[in-house]
Amino acid sequence: MMKLTTLIVLGLLWMCAGRATGQATAQRVSGRVTDSATGEPLPAVTVSVVGTRLSTSSNADGYFVLVGAPSGALTLRFTCIGYRAHEHALLPDDAVADWVVRLEAAAGTLDEVTVTGESPERFKANEQVGMIRMNPRLIATLPSLGEKDVFRAFQLMPGVSAGNEQSAGLYVRGGTPDQNLVLFDGFTVYNVDHLFGFFSAFNANAIKDVRLFKGGFDAQYGGRLSALMDITGKEGSKTAFNAGMDVGFLSVNGFVETPIGEHLSVLATYRRSFGTSFYDKLKDQATVDNQRGRSDGRLSGIADRIRGQADVQSWFDDLNTKVTYRSDGGDVFSWSVYHGRDHMDNSIQAGGGGWLGRRFSSFLSNTTDVTGWGNTGTSLKWSRQWTPALYSHTLVSYSNYFSERNNTLHSSITDTLGVEREFRSGAIEDNQLYDYAARSDWEWSVSATQQLGFGVQYSYQDIGYRYARNDTLTLIDRQSRGHTLATYFEDALSLADHRLKLVPGIRLTSFSPTGDWYIEPRFRGEYAISDRVKVKASAGQYNQFAKRVVREDVLRGSRDFWLLADDDRIPVSLSRQYSAGVSWENEAFLVDAETYVKEMEGLSEYTLRFQPLGGGADYADFFYEGTGLARGIDFLLQKKTGRYNGWIGYTLAGVTNRFDVYGPDAFPASNDIRNEFKMVHNYRLGRFDFSLSWFYMTGKPYTAPTGGYQVTLLDRTVQTYLNVSEKNALRLPAYHRLDAAVTLNIGRPGKFNGTLGLSLFNLYNRTNVWYKNFDIVENEIVETDVNYLGFTPNLTVSIKLK
């Protein structure tokens, strides 16, 4: 029924488009928008005709075309977050094609005494339903643990969860980070974390523009269930050499950009973390009370708790380079490279003593937990403005994700008689993913009321995963390969004197492992009731072929690994998304509310909870399939400009899953956070920027063991079994914290500029629980709370030549 309705809507809109196309147009205005200081092209600049509703926006290379502009004299207005609005008057005899508009950054101009100008808008949340656009240059004043980070800034938005300090990944409207398509200069990035998640994988000095689609993204994009983050990298200055450096308690970050001749520009950035006393904070994460205790009412069989100490050692580095060539004929060639890697040693030594059964025993354990992970990606892009109305970009790309982990436990118990018993357990994992892709996308501005988008995309993926216990028992060993071929078409219509905007689309995908075609209809629209009030809606169907499967681990926290769907044990995932909202906006304020529903099928999970801990089964059979449902409402109140600005965000949501293996009833998903409240306040005083943010989130659900027991078989072997609670039946305590920051802007015009920033994380030292660790010792449960950071200050210094 849904497909039939979609086809009918597409047919009607196509008829409307045909009528609109036949209308005569007055004139066509085209050109390119750039940064006045660096010459970089600016994407997503809104270009409008003053006094009318006619508008368009620039593409990734800064080109724009405005079809149907009134004949005679007119005034064009150019607006972009982070830049001063610019108006340009065109007279009848002026050239209206191939001219360049240069926008100036909106940040205040420094001199020795005063600051002129007001704080610019940090993000834009009302251009399209479910979309948030952010300028990385304007987030440096927000509180942070390390340095300015676009992922952390997006976590301050409603609909994007901020309840996990140890992950830079985005939990968007009930989705998980692996369900988000993350593109950097056109290639897919599978790993988005650095250093326990305190940093994202992306260096803000290498980023020009970021758009996050919380849902309902267009037919041009596919392969994910939840959200889209499209990141455009900087090309490097085309006017003069520039360099800079950021130094903090955890890392150093440097960049260089320069023009080479008239047509070539180069950008390079590099980050590296280093160990300081800040690591003492991280080492205290896995500590608990050392006391003789009993069950706390939620778990049965808990004996004495132990004190654990994590010997945390970690480092990361990443490199971005981009070379861009612009010809006189309008061709743009760019080569972008990213490489990031992490090493983490989170080994734990723990010990204690107490009553285990009827005897007092001492307990010692050494947990080896060494992980290496990272991502390498590159893309080569060619784009061209063939005519003022026709634009294309074509690219080939490569991406490699790797994750290797050795997590093994060696423990011993010595009783009062001096008898010592040893236990060994743990896991060894290796996940490798290779992604080769090519695509060609086209945009055609047909008329003042219609713009067509179409293209073709191809990818080949090779994914392997091995999971073994103690390097002796292989539980999973899968190697899968597949080809994906997709084509799409979408039609952007502007009707009713440009008050009504409709974008129907369709995406067709062929996936070789299943041999099937997948049809994905898409639709979004908005209607301006008045100059300030707008209603909006979107709907779409989405499939995911490369999936990150949850491997449930009740004792030491669940892990994820990437696999390719095969419709045998790993089904192709499907989501249907619906959203609608209303907004009111003027020059200073925005009030926005959106509600959404996301239905998910073909979710995958791997669990051994129903099998003996000692083995003896076909472990490939323990993949299970389920469904999910996410519903909620996002609310945003924003003061956009002025010395005092900020926003309040609130999300009321619910996320449930249903897996038959856990029973017939739905249960809360691991990322089910019912209430999430955020406040961000910014104030500029002279050279100083002050920022304050506060978060409150309902506690996340989790599953816990309720007991363990051993059975001696007839052959005198012993099998250990684990009893657990209902799936995600328990919840961690509520999470909340207050962060503050003060930034001093330093420098002189034409010489250098920079900032000195002090950030105070978790100002009132709230103890927030990250997750719980459990160990089974002689049928008794030992519980360990692993906590987030307490009060943590951070000092950063940033210096740039320009």
Short mmCIF file of N, CA, C and O in Angstrom, two decimals, residues 655-763:
data_model
loop_
_atom_site.label_atom_id
_atom_site.label_comp_id
_atom_site.label_asym_id
_atom_site.label_seq_id
_atom_site.Cartn_x
_atom_site.Cartn_y
_atom_site.Cartn_z
N VAL A 655 12.89 3.75 22.60
CA VAL A 655 13.43 2.83 21.61
C VAL A 655 13.27 1.42 22.16
O VAL A 655 13.79 1.10 23.24
N THR A 656 12.55 0.57 21.45
CA THR A 656 12.35 -0.81 21.87
C THR A 656 12.77 -1.77 20.77
O THR A 656 12.65 -1.44 19.58
N ASN A 657 13.26 -2.92 21.18
CA ASN A 657 13.61 -3.99 20.25
C ASN A 657 12.79 -5.23 20.59
O ASN A 657 12.30 -5.39 21.72
N ARG A 658 12.70 -6.11 19.62
CA ARG A 658 12.01 -7.38 19.84
C ARG A 658 12.80 -8.49 19.13
O ARG A 658 12.91 -8.51 17.91
N PHE A 659 13.37 -9.40 19.93
CA PHE A 659 14.07 -10.57 19.43
C PHE A 659 13.38 -11.80 20.03
O PHE A 659 13.26 -11.91 21.26
N ASP A 660 12.94 -12.72 19.21
CA ASP A 660 12.24 -13.90 19.70
C ASP A 660 13.09 -14.70 20.67
O ASP A 660 12.56 -15.34 21.59
N VAL A 661 14.42 -14.68 20.51
CA VAL A 661 15.27 -15.47 21.38
C VAL A 661 15.22 -15.00 22.83
O VAL A 661 15.47 -15.77 23.76
N TYR A 662 14.86 -13.72 23.04
CA TYR A 662 14.76 -13.19 24.40
C TYR A 662 13.33 -13.25 24.94
O TYR A 662 13.08 -12.80 26.06
N GLY A 663 12.41 -13.75 24.16
CA GLY A 663 11.02 -13.83 24.60
C GLY A 663 10.12 -13.07 23.66
O GLY A 663 10.55 -12.33 22.78
N PRO A 664 8.79 -13.20 23.87
CA PRO A 664 7.84 -12.58 22.94
C PRO A 664 7.64 -11.09 23.12
O PRO A 664 7.07 -10.43 22.25
N ASP A 665 8.08 -10.53 24.22
CA ASP A 665 7.81 -9.13 24.53
C ASP A 665 8.94 -8.23 24.05
O ASP A 665 10.12 -8.62 24.01
N ALA A 666 8.57 -7.00 23.72
CA ALA A 666 9.56 -5.99 23.38
C ALA A 666 10.30 -5.54 24.64
O ALA A 666 9.75 -5.57 25.74
N PHE A 667 11.55 -5.14 24.48
CA PHE A 667 12.36 -4.69 25.61
C PHE A 667 13.07 -3.40 25.22
O PHE A 667 13.27 -3.12 24.03
N PRO A 668 13.46 -2.57 26.21
CA PRO A 668 14.17 -1.33 25.88
C PRO A 668 15.49 -1.62 25.20
O PRO A 668 16.24 -2.51 25.62
N ALA A 669 15.78 -0.90 24.13
CA ALA A 669 17.08 -1.03 23.47
C ALA A 669 18.17 -0.45 24.38
O ALA A 669 17.90 0.34 25.29
N SER A 670 19.41 -0.84 24.11
CA SER A 670 20.52 -0.37 24.95
C SER A 670 20.70 1.13 24.88
O SER A 670 21.28 1.73 25.79
N ASN A 671 20.23 1.77 23.81
CA ASN A 671 20.34 3.22 23.67
C ASN A 671 19.00 3.92 23.94
O ASN A 671 18.79 5.04 23.49
N ASP A 672 18.13 3.28 24.71
CA ASP A 672 16.84 3.87 25.06
C ASP A 672 17.03 4.87 26.20
O ASP A 672 17.24 4.49 27.35
N ILE A 673 16.98 6.14 25.87
CA ILE A 673 17.07 7.22 26.85
C ILE A 673 15.78 8.02 26.75
O ILE A 673 15.56 8.74 25.77
N ARG A 674 14.92 7.89 27.75
CA ARG A 674 13.56 8.44 27.64
C ARG A 674 13.54 9.96 27.66
O ARG A 674 12.80 10.59 26.90
N ASN A 675 14.30 10.57 28.53
CA ASN A 675 14.30 12.03 28.66
C ASN A 675 15.74 12.55 28.54
O ASN A 675 16.65 12.03 29.19
N GLU A 676 15.90 13.56 27.71
CA GLU A 676 17.22 14.16 27.52
C GLU A 676 17.05 15.67 27.41
O GLU A 676 16.37 16.17 26.51
N PHE A 677 17.67 16.38 28.35
CA PHE A 677 17.52 17.84 28.44
C PHE A 677 18.90 18.47 28.37
O PHE A 677 19.84 18.04 29.04
N LYS A 678 19.04 19.54 27.54
CA LYS A 678 20.33 20.19 27.34
C LYS A 678 20.15 21.70 27.33
O LYS A 678 19.20 22.21 26.73
N MET A 679 21.07 22.39 27.96
CA MET A 679 21.11 23.86 27.91
C MET A 679 22.52 24.31 27.57
O MET A 679 23.49 23.81 28.14
N VAL A 680 22.63 25.25 26.64
CA VAL A 680 23.92 25.82 26.27
C VAL A 680 23.79 27.34 26.28
O VAL A 680 22.88 27.89 25.64
N HIS A 681 24.68 28.00 27.01
CA HIS A 681 24.67 29.46 27.12
C HIS A 681 26.04 29.99 26.71
O HIS A 681 27.08 29.49 27.17
N ASN A 682 26.06 31.01 25.86
CA ASN A 682 27.29 31.66 25.42
C ASN A 682 27.17 33.16 25.62
O ASN A 682 26.12 33.75 25.36
N TYR A 683 28.27 33.78 26.05
CA TYR A 683 28.27 35.24 26.24
C TYR A 683 29.64 35.78 25.87
O TYR A 683 30.68 35.24 26.27
N ARG A 684 29.66 36.84 25.06
CA ARG A 684 30.90 37.50 24.66
C ARG A 684 31.04 38.82 25.39
O ARG A 684 30.14 39.66 25.39
N LEU A 685 32.20 39.02 26.04
CA LEU A 685 32.50 40.24 26.77
C LEU A 685 33.92 40.66 26.40
O LEU A 685 34.89 40.06 26.86
N GLY A 686 34.01 41.70 25.57
CA GLY A 686 35.33 42.14 25.12
C GLY A 686 36.02 41.03 24.34
O GLY A 686 35.49 40.47 23.39
N ARG A 687 37.22 40.68 24.80
CA ARG A 687 37.98 39.62 24.16
C ARG A 687 37.61 38.23 24.69
O ARG A 687 38.16 37.23 24.22
N PHE A 688 36.70 38.16 25.65
CA PHE A 688 36.39 36.88 26.30
C PHE A 688 35.08 36.30 25.79
O PHE A 688 34.11 37.02 25.55
N ASP A 689 35.07 34.97 25.64
CA ASP A 689 33.85 34.20 25.36
C ASP A 689 33.62 33.25 26.53
O ASP A 689 34.52 32.47 26.89
N PHE A 690 32.43 33.33 27.12
CA PHE A 690 32.07 32.46 28.23
C PHE A 690 31.01 31.48 27.74
O PHE A 690 30.09 31.85 26.99
N SER A 691 31.12 30.22 28.19
CA SER A 691 30.17 29.20 27.77
C SER A 691 29.84 28.30 28.94
O SER A 691 30.72 27.96 29.75
N LEU A 692 28.57 27.89 29.01
CA LEU A 692 28.09 27.02 30.08
C LEU A 692 27.10 26.04 29.48
O LEU A 692 26.20 26.42 28.73
N SER A 693 27.25 24.76 29.79
CA SER A 693 26.32 23.74 29.28
C SER A 693 25.97 22.77 30.40
O SER A 693 26.81 22.44 31.24
N TRP A 694 24.70 22.32 30.39
CA TRP A 694 24.21 21.38 31.39
C TRP A 694 23.38 20.31 30.70
O TRP A 694 22.61 20.60 29.79
N PHE A 695 23.55 19.07 31.15
CA PHE A 695 22.87 17.93 30.55
C PHE A 695 22.16 17.13 31.64
O PHE A 695 22.66 17.00 32.76
N TYR A 696 21.03 16.56 31.27
CA TYR A 696 20.36 15.57 32.12
C TYR A 696 19.79 14.48 31.21
O TYR A 696 19.08 14.78 30.24
N MET A 697 20.10 13.24 31.50
CA MET A 697 19.62 12.11 30.73
C MET A 697 19.13 10.99 31.65
O MET A 697 19.78 10.70 32.66
N THR A 698 18.00 10.40 31.31
CA THR A 698 17.54 9.21 32.00
C THR A 698 18.59 8.11 31.87
O THR A 698 19.24 7.98 30.83
N GLY A 699 18.75 7.28 32.91
CA GLY A 699 19.74 6.22 32.88
C GLY A 699 19.47 5.19 31.79
O GLY A 699 18.32 4.87 31.48
N LYS A 700 20.54 4.65 31.21
CA LYS A 700 20.43 3.67 30.13
C LYS A 700 20.14 2.28 30.69
O LYS A 700 20.58 1.93 31.78
N PRO A 701 19.42 1.45 29.93
CA PRO A 701 19.13 0.09 30.38
C PRO A 701 20.34 -0.83 30.20
O PRO A 701 21.22 -0.58 29.37
N TYR A 702 20.39 -1.90 31.00
CA TYR A 702 21.45 -2.89 30.84
C TYR A 702 20.96 -4.24 31.35
O TYR A 702 19.95 -4.35 32.04
N THR A 703 21.68 -5.27 30.96
CA THR A 703 21.40 -6.64 31.38
C THR A 703 22.48 -7.08 32.36
O THR A 703 23.66 -6.77 32.17
N ALA A 704 22.10 -7.82 33.40
CA ALA A 704 23.06 -8.23 34.42
C ALA A 704 22.91 -9.72 34.73
O ALA A 704 21.82 -10.28 34.62
N PRO A 705 24.01 -10.36 35.11
CA PRO A 705 23.89 -11.75 35.56
C PRO A 705 23.22 -11.82 36.92
O PRO A 705 23.42 -10.95 37.77
N THR A 706 22.40 -12.84 37.12
CA THR A 706 21.74 -13.05 38.42
C THR A 706 22.29 -14.26 39.14
O THR A 706 21.92 -14.52 40.28
N GLY A 707 23.16 -15.02 38.50
CA GLY A 707 23.76 -16.18 39.15
C GLY A 707 24.50 -17.04 38.16
O GLY A 707 24.33 -16.92 36.94
N GLY A 708 25.33 -17.92 38.67
CA GLY A 708 26.05 -18.87 37.84
C GLY A 708 26.11 -20.21 38.55
O GLY A 708 26.09 -20.28 39.79
N TYR A 709 26.15 -21.28 37.80
CA TYR A 709 26.22 -22.59 38.42
C TYR A 709 26.96 -23.55 37.51
O TYR A 709 27.14 -23.30 36.32
N GLN A 710 27.44 -24.64 38.10
CA GLN A 710 28.21 -25.64 37.38
C GLN A 710 27.50 -26.98 37.45
O GLN A 710 26.89 -27.32 38.46
N VAL A 711 27.61 -27.74 36.34
CA VAL A 711 27.02 -29.06 36.26
C VAL A 711 28.13 -30.05 35.87
O VAL A 711 28.84 -29.83 34.89
N THR A 712 28.28 -31.12 36.69
CA THR A 712 29.25 -32.18 36.39
C THR A 712 28.56 -33.24 35.54
O THR A 712 27.57 -33.85 35.97
N LEU A 713 29.06 -33.45 34.33
CA LEU A 713 28.47 -34.39 33.41
C LEU A 713 28.94 -35.82 33.72
O LEU A 713 29.82 -36.04 34.56
N LEU A 714 28.34 -36.81 33.03
CA LEU A 714 28.67 -38.21 33.27
C LEU A 714 30.12 -38.52 32.97
O LEU A 714 30.70 -39.44 33.58
N ASP A 715 30.72 -37.78 32.03
CA ASP A 715 32.13 -38.03 31.73
C ASP A 715 33.05 -37.26 32.65
O ASP A 715 34.24 -37.13 32.39
N ARG A 716 32.48 -36.71 33.76
CA ARG A 716 33.21 -36.00 34.82
C ARG A 716 33.72 -34.63 34.37
O ARG A 716 34.48 -33.99 35.09
N THR A 717 33.33 -34.16 33.16
CA THR A 717 33.64 -32.79 32.78
C THR A 717 32.62 -31.85 33.43
O THR A 717 31.51 -32.23 33.75
N VAL A 718 33.05 -30.61 33.62
CA VAL A 718 32.23 -29.61 34.30
C VAL A 718 31.85 -28.52 33.31
O VAL A 718 32.71 -27.96 32.62
N GLN A 719 30.55 -28.23 33.22
CA GLN A 719 30.05 -27.14 32.38
C GLN A 719 29.53 -26.03 33.28
O GLN A 719 28.84 -26.28 34.27
N THR A 720 29.91 -24.79 32.94
CA THR A 720 29.47 -23.62 33.71
C THR A 720 28.36 -22.90 32.94
O THR A 720 28.51 -22.62 31.75
N TYR A 721 27.26 -22.60 33.61
CA TYR A 721 26.13 -21.91 33.01
C TYR A 721 25.90 -20.59 33.73
O TYR A 721 26.24 -20.43 34.91
N LEU A 722 25.30 -19.64 33.01
CA LEU A 722 25.08 -18.30 33.54
C LEU A 722 23.60 -17.96 33.47
O LEU A 722 22.97 -18.12 32.42
N ASN A 723 23.05 -17.50 34.58
CA ASN A 723 21.69 -16.98 34.60
C ASN A 723 21.75 -15.46 34.51
O ASN A 723 22.56 -14.83 35.20
N VAL A 724 20.90 -14.88 33.67
CA VAL A 724 20.92 -13.42 33.52
C VAL A 724 19.50 -12.89 33.70
O VAL A 724 18.52 -13.62 33.63
N SER A 725 19.43 -11.59 33.89
CA SER A 725 18.14 -10.92 34.03
C SER A 725 17.42 -10.88 32.70
O SER A 725 17.96 -11.26 31.65
N GLU A 726 16.19 -10.39 32.71
CA GLU A 726 15.51 -10.13 31.45
C GLU A 726 16.33 -9.11 30.65
O GLU A 726 17.04 -8.28 31.21
N LYS A 727 16.22 -9.18 29.32
CA LYS A 727 17.02 -8.32 28.46
C LYS A 727 16.77 -6.85 28.79
O LYS A 727 15.64 -6.35 28.73
N ASN A 728 17.86 -6.13 29.18
CA ASN A 728 17.82 -4.69 29.49
C ASN A 728 16.72 -4.36 30.50
O ASN A 728 16.05 -3.32 30.39
N ALA A 729 16.55 -5.22 31.50
CA ALA A 729 15.50 -5.00 32.50
C ALA A 729 15.92 -4.01 33.58
O ALA A 729 15.07 -3.53 34.34
N LEU A 730 17.21 -3.70 33.67
CA LEU A 730 17.73 -2.80 34.70
C LEU A 730 18.18 -1.50 34.06
O LEU A 730 18.44 -1.44 32.86
N ARG A 731 18.27 -0.47 34.89
CA ARG A 731 18.72 0.84 34.38
C ARG A 731 19.80 1.41 35.28
O ARG A 731 19.73 1.30 36.51
N LEU A 732 20.79 2.04 34.64
CA LEU A 732 21.81 2.77 35.38
C LEU A 732 21.19 4.03 35.99
O LEU A 732 20.12 4.48 35.57
N PRO A 733 21.86 4.62 36.97
CA PRO A 733 21.34 5.89 37.52
C PRO A 733 21.30 6.98 36.46
O PRO A 733 21.99 6.92 35.44
N ALA A 734 20.48 7.98 36.68
CA ALA A 734 20.38 9.11 35.75
C ALA A 734 21.74 9.79 35.60
O ALA A 734 22.57 9.82 36.52
N TYR A 735 21.97 10.34 34.44
CA TYR A 735 23.24 10.98 34.10
C TYR A 735 23.02 12.49 34.03
O TYR A 735 22.08 12.96 33.40
N HIS A 736 23.89 13.26 34.69
CA HIS A 736 23.85 14.71 34.51
C HIS A 736 25.22 15.29 34.85
O HIS A 736 25.99 14.72 35.63
N ARG A 737 25.52 16.42 34.24
CA ARG A 737 26.80 17.09 34.51
C ARG A 737 26.70 18.55 34.03
O ARG A 737 25.87 18.89 33.19
N LEU A 738 27.59 19.39 34.56
CA LEU A 738 27.70 20.80 34.20
C LEU A 738 29.11 21.06 33.70
O LEU A 738 30.08 20.71 34.37
N ASP A 739 29.23 21.66 32.53
CA ASP A 739 30.52 22.03 31.95
C ASP A 739 30.59 23.54 31.76
O ASP A 739 29.56 24.19 31.51
N ALA A 740 31.78 24.08 31.87
CA ALA A 740 31.97 25.52 31.68
C ALA A 740 33.27 25.77 30.94
O ALA A 740 34.20 24.95 30.98
N ALA A 741 33.34 26.90 30.26
CA ALA A 741 34.56 27.25 29.52
C ALA A 741 34.66 28.76 29.41
O ALA A 741 33.65 29.47 29.35
N VAL A 742 35.90 29.25 29.39
CA VAL A 742 36.18 30.66 29.12
C VAL A 742 37.31 30.71 28.10
O VAL A 742 38.30 29.98 28.21
N THR A 743 37.14 31.55 27.08
CA THR A 743 38.11 31.63 25.99
C THR A 743 38.55 33.08 25.82
O THR A 743 37.71 33.98 25.71
N LEU A 744 39.85 33.30 25.80
CA LEU A 744 40.43 34.62 25.55
C LEU A 744 40.93 34.66 24.12
O LEU A 744 41.76 33.86 23.70
N ASN A 745 40.39 35.61 23.33
CA ASN A 745 40.82 35.79 21.95
C ASN A 745 42.01 36.73 21.91
O ASN A 745 41.97 37.84 22.46
N ILE A 746 43.08 36.28 21.29
CA ILE A 746 44.32 37.06 21.26
C ILE A 746 44.75 37.26 19.81
O ILE A 746 44.30 36.55 18.91
N GLY A 747 45.62 38.25 19.59
CA GLY A 747 46.17 38.46 18.25
C GLY A 747 46.00 39.88 17.78
O GLY A 747 45.36 40.73 18.43
N ARG A 748 46.56 40.15 16.61
CA ARG A 748 46.48 41.46 15.97
C ARG A 748 46.12 41.27 14.51
O ARG A 748 46.58 40.34 13.87
N PRO A 749 45.30 42.19 13.96
CA PRO A 749 44.90 42.06 12.56
C PRO A 749 46.11 42.04 11.64
O PRO A 749 47.02 42.85 11.77
N GLY A 750 46.14 41.07 10.71
CA GLY A 750 47.22 40.98 9.74
C GLY A 750 48.48 40.33 10.26
O GLY A 750 49.41 40.09 9.49
N LYS A 751 48.56 40.05 11.56
CA LYS A 751 49.76 39.45 12.14
C LYS A 751 49.52 37.98 12.45
O LYS A 751 49.99 37.09 11.77
N PHE A 752 48.79 37.73 13.52
CA PHE A 752 48.41 36.37 13.89
C PHE A 752 47.18 36.47 14.76
O PHE A 752 46.80 37.54 15.24
N ASN A 753 46.51 35.37 14.97
CA ASN A 753 45.39 35.34 15.90
C ASN A 753 45.36 33.98 16.56
O ASN A 753 45.92 33.00 16.07
N GLY A 754 44.69 33.93 17.68
CA GLY A 754 44.62 32.68 18.42
C GLY A 754 43.71 32.80 19.61
O GLY A 754 43.04 33.83 19.83
N THR A 755 43.66 31.74 20.41
CA THR A 755 42.82 31.70 21.60
C THR A 755 43.55 30.99 22.72
O THR A 755 44.42 30.13 22.50
N LEU A 756 43.19 31.37 23.93
CA LEU A 756 43.63 30.67 25.14
C LEU A 756 42.36 30.25 25.87
O LEU A 756 41.56 31.11 26.27
N GLY A 757 42.14 28.94 26.01
CA GLY A 757 40.87 28.45 26.54
C GLY A 757 41.03 27.60 27.77
O GLY A 757 41.93 26.76 27.86
N LEU A 758 40.16 27.81 28.74
CA LEU A 758 40.08 26.99 29.95
C LEU A 758 38.72 26.33 29.98
O LEU A 758 37.69 27.02 29.94
N SER A 759 38.69 25.00 30.02
CA SER A 759 37.45 24.25 30.04
C SER A 759 37.36 23.45 31.33
O SER A 759 38.34 22.81 31.73
N LEU A 760 36.20 23.51 31.98
CA LEU A 760 35.97 22.81 33.24
C LEU A 760 34.88 21.77 33.01
O LEU A 760 33.70 22.09 32.91
N PHE A 761 35.30 20.52 32.93
CA PHE A 761 34.39 19.42 32.65
C PHE A 761 33.83 18.84 33.94
O PHE A 761 34.57 18.64 34.91
N ASN A 762 32.52 18.59 33.99
CA ASN A 762 31.85 18.02 35.16
C ASN A 762 32.15 18.88 36.40
O ASN A 762 32.74 18.44 37.39
N LEU A 763 31.68 20.11 36.33
CA LEU A 763 32.06 21.13 37.30
C LEU A 763 31.71 20.76 38.73
O LEU A 763 32.47 21.03 39.66
#
